[in-house]
C-alpha atoms as one frame of an Amber mdcrd trajectory, in Angstrom:
protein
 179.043  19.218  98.210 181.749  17.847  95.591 185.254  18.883  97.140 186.116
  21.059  94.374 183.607  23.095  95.094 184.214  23.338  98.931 188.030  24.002
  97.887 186.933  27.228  95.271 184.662  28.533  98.039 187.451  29.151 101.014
 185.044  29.280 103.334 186.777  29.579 107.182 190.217  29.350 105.045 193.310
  30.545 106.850 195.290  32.847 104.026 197.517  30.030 103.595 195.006  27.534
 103.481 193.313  29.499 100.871 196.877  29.840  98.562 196.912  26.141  98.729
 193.517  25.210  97.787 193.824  27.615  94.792 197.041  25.798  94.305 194.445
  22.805  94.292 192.403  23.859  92.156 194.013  25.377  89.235 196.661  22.128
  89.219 194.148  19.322  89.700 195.512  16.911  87.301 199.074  17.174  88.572
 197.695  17.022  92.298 195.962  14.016  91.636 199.142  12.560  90.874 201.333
  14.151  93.528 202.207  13.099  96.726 201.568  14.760 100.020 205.632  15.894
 100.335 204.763  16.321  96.474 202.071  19.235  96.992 204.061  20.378 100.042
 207.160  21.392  97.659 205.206  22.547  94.521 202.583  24.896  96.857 204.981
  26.391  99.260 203.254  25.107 102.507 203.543  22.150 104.525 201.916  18.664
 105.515 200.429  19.745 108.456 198.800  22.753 106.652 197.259  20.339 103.776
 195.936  17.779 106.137 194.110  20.570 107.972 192.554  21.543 104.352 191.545
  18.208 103.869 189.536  17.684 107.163 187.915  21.327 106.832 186.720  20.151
 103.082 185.457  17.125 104.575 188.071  13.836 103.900 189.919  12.099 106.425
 193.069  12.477 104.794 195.454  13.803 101.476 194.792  10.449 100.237 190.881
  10.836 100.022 191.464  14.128  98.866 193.192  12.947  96.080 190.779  10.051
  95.368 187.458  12.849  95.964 189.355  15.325  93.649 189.946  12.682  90.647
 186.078  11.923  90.704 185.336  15.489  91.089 187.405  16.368  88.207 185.816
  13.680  85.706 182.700  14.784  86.676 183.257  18.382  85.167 185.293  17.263
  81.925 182.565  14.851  80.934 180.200  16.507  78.567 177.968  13.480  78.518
 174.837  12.265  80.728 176.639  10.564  84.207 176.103   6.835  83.943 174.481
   4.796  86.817 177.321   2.610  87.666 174.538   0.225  89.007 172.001   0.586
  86.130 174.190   1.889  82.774 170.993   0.970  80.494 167.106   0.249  81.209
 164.591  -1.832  79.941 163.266  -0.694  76.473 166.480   0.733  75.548 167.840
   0.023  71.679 170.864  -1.867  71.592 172.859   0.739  70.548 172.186   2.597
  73.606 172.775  -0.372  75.651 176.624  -0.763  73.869 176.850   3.030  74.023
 176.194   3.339  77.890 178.577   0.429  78.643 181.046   1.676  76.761 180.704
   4.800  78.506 180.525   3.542  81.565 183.850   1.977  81.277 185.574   5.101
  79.931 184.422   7.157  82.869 186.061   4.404  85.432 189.280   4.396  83.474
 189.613   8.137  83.501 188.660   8.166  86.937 191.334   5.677  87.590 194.327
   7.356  85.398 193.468  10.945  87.431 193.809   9.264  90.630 196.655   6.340
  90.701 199.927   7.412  91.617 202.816   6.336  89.611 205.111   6.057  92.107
 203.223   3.247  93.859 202.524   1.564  91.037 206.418   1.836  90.856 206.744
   0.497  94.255 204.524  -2.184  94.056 205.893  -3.428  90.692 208.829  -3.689
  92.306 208.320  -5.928  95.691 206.102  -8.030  93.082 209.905  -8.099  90.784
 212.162  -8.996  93.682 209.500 -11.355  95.147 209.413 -15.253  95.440 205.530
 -15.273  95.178 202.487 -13.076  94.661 199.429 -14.269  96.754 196.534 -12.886
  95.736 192.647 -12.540  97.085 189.185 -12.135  96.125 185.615 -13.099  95.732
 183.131 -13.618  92.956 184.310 -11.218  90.042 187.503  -9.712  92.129 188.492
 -13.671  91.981 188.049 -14.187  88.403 190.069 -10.063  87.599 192.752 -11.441
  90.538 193.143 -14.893  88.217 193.666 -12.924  84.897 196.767 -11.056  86.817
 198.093 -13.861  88.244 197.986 -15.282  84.450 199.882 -12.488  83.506 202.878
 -12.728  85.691 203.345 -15.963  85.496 204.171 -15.615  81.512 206.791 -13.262
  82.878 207.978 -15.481  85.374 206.574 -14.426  88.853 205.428 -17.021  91.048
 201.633 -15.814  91.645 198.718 -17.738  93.077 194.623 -16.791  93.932 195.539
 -18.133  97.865 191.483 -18.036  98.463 190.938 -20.006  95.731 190.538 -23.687
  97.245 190.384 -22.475 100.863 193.724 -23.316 101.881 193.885 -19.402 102.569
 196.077 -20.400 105.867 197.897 -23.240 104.318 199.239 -20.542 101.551 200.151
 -17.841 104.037 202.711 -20.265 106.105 204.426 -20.838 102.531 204.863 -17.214
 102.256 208.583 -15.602 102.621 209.903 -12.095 104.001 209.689  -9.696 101.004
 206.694 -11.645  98.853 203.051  -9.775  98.213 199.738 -10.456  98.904 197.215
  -8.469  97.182 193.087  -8.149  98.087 190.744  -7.405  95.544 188.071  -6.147
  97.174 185.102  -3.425  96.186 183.495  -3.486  99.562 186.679  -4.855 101.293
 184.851  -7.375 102.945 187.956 -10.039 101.357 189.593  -8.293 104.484 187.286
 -10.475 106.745 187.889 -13.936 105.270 191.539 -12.385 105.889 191.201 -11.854
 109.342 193.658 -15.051 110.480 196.028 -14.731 107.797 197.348 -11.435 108.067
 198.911 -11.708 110.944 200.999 -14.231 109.642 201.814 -12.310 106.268 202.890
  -9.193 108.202 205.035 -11.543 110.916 206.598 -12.923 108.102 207.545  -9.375
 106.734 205.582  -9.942 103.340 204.430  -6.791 101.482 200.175  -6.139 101.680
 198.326  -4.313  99.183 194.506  -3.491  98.954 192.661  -2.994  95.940 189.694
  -1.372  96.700 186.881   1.489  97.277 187.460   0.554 100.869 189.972   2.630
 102.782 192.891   0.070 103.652 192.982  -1.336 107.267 196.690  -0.337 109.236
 199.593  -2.647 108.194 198.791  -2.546 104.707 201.914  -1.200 102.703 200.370
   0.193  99.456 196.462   0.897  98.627 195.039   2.186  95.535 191.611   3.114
  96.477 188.693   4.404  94.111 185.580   6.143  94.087 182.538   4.150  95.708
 179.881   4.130  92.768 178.825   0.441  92.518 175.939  -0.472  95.609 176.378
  -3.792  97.323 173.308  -4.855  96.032 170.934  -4.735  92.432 173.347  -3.878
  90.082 173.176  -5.000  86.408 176.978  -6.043  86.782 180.466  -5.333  88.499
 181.313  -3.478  84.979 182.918  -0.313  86.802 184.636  -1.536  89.701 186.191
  -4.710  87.728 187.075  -2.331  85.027 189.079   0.129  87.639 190.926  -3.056
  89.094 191.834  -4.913  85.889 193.294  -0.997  84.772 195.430  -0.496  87.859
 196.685  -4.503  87.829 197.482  -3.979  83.944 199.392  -0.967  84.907 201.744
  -3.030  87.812 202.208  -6.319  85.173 203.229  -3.185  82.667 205.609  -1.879
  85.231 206.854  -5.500  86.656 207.331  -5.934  82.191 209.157  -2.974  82.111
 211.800  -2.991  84.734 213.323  -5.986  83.296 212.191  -5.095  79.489 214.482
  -7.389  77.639 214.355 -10.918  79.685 210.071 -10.710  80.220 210.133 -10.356
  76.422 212.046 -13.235  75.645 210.597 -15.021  78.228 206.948 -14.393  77.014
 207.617 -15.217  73.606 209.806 -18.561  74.734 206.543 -19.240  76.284 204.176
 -18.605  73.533 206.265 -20.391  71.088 206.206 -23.398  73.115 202.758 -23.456
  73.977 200.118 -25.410  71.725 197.155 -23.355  73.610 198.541 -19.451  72.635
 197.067 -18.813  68.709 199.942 -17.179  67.286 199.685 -14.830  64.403 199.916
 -16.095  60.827
């Protein structure tokens, strides 16, 4: 049962535990958005009396409620057919069908995504990634290729960034790292956290900042997460279109974020760049 649904039926709800999940309910959005102090403040109860709520509708935590409510919530303001994040089109279709259920495919991941991230990590991690000597980032197969595009883009701002997986010198990279840099894992399935296993350690003994992309929940000792809804199976899907689109929004929103703390400088930095660069097709 959807959590919405287990949240508007109060079944075995204290009275206070009801106030708040009508709270819940009638603010979704906002909530989605909120922290856990957040919803404390703006509900009048407490974070012990949430995280009960949450384990009696059936998450582990506010931060699976938040990512269960976000999915829940798309699901009722879409007035269209649910796409099969595996399978948007099948065979016989016309191709206007086929662009049509991609494109909404892709629409339903970015909503998803915008009712669930939280600006204030975004915020956070733009930040360690601004005051940071390098960016080390992680990933396989398509989360490589979506973890190259964002090192691309802060580098024309001037972060140091690097795919540290990318020509298995994973361990080499992680004794270059300093206290206060980031390393960020792209991961659907989280399995990058595996082929991770003997470079953690050192990241979080040098003090570095760890961040998890993924529909994983993050392992302990990871700073930041921003986790979304498992649609995609491991296996027989047409493509990664969901799941790729999800990370490249979130990534776009940090690079926006690193851009905008420091507005003025990344402008005329990009553009010193773009003007000096024979490979960037400038407008006529």
């Amino acid at each position: 049962m959807a959590v919405l649904e287990v949240l508007e039926r109060e079944d075995g709800f204290t009275d206070i535990e009801a106030d708040l999940a009508r709270y819940i309910c009638a603010n979704a959005d906002e909530v989605c958005r909120m922290t856990i102090s957040d919803l404390a403040k703006a509900s009048f109860t407490s974070n012990a009396t949430i995280v009960r709520l949450c384990r009696k509708v059936g998450v582990k935590g506010y931060r699976d409620l938040r990512v269960e409510l976000a999915a829940d919530l798309e699901k009722r303001r879409s007035q269209r057919a649910n796409v099969d994040a595996d399978h948007p089109f099948v065979a016989g279709q016309s191709v206007d069908d086929v662009i049509s259920s991609v494109l909404t495919l892709k629409r339903e991941a970015l909503d998803t995504c915008y009712a669930s991230i939280h600006s204030g990590e975004v915020e956070r991690v733009a930040r360690a990634i601004r005051d940071a000597s390098q960016v080390y980032l992680y990933g396989n197969g398509d989360s490589e290729i979506t973890a190259m595009a964002f090192a691309n883009l802060l580098i024309k701002v001037g972060v140091r960034a690097v795919v540290a997986n990318q020509f298995g010198e994973s361990s080499s990279m992680a004794r270059t790292a300093r206290r206060g840099d980031v390393v960020i894992a792209v991961s659907y399935s989280g399995q990058i956290l595996d082929a991770m296993a003997n470079v953690i350690p050192i990241y979080q003994e040098r003090k570095c900042k760890l961040v998890l992309l993924s529909a994983a929940k993050a392992p302990m000792g990871f700073n930041y997460s921003f986790r979304i809804p498992a649609k995609e199976s491991g296996m027989g899907k047409v493509a990664t279109f969901y799941s790729q689109t999800c990370f490249r929004f979130i990534l776009e929103c940090i690079y926006s974020e690193v851009f905008e703390l420091d507005y003025e400088a990344n402008q005329t930095r990009k553009d010193a760049g773009e003007k000096f660069n024979p490979n960037i097709e400038l407008r006529a």
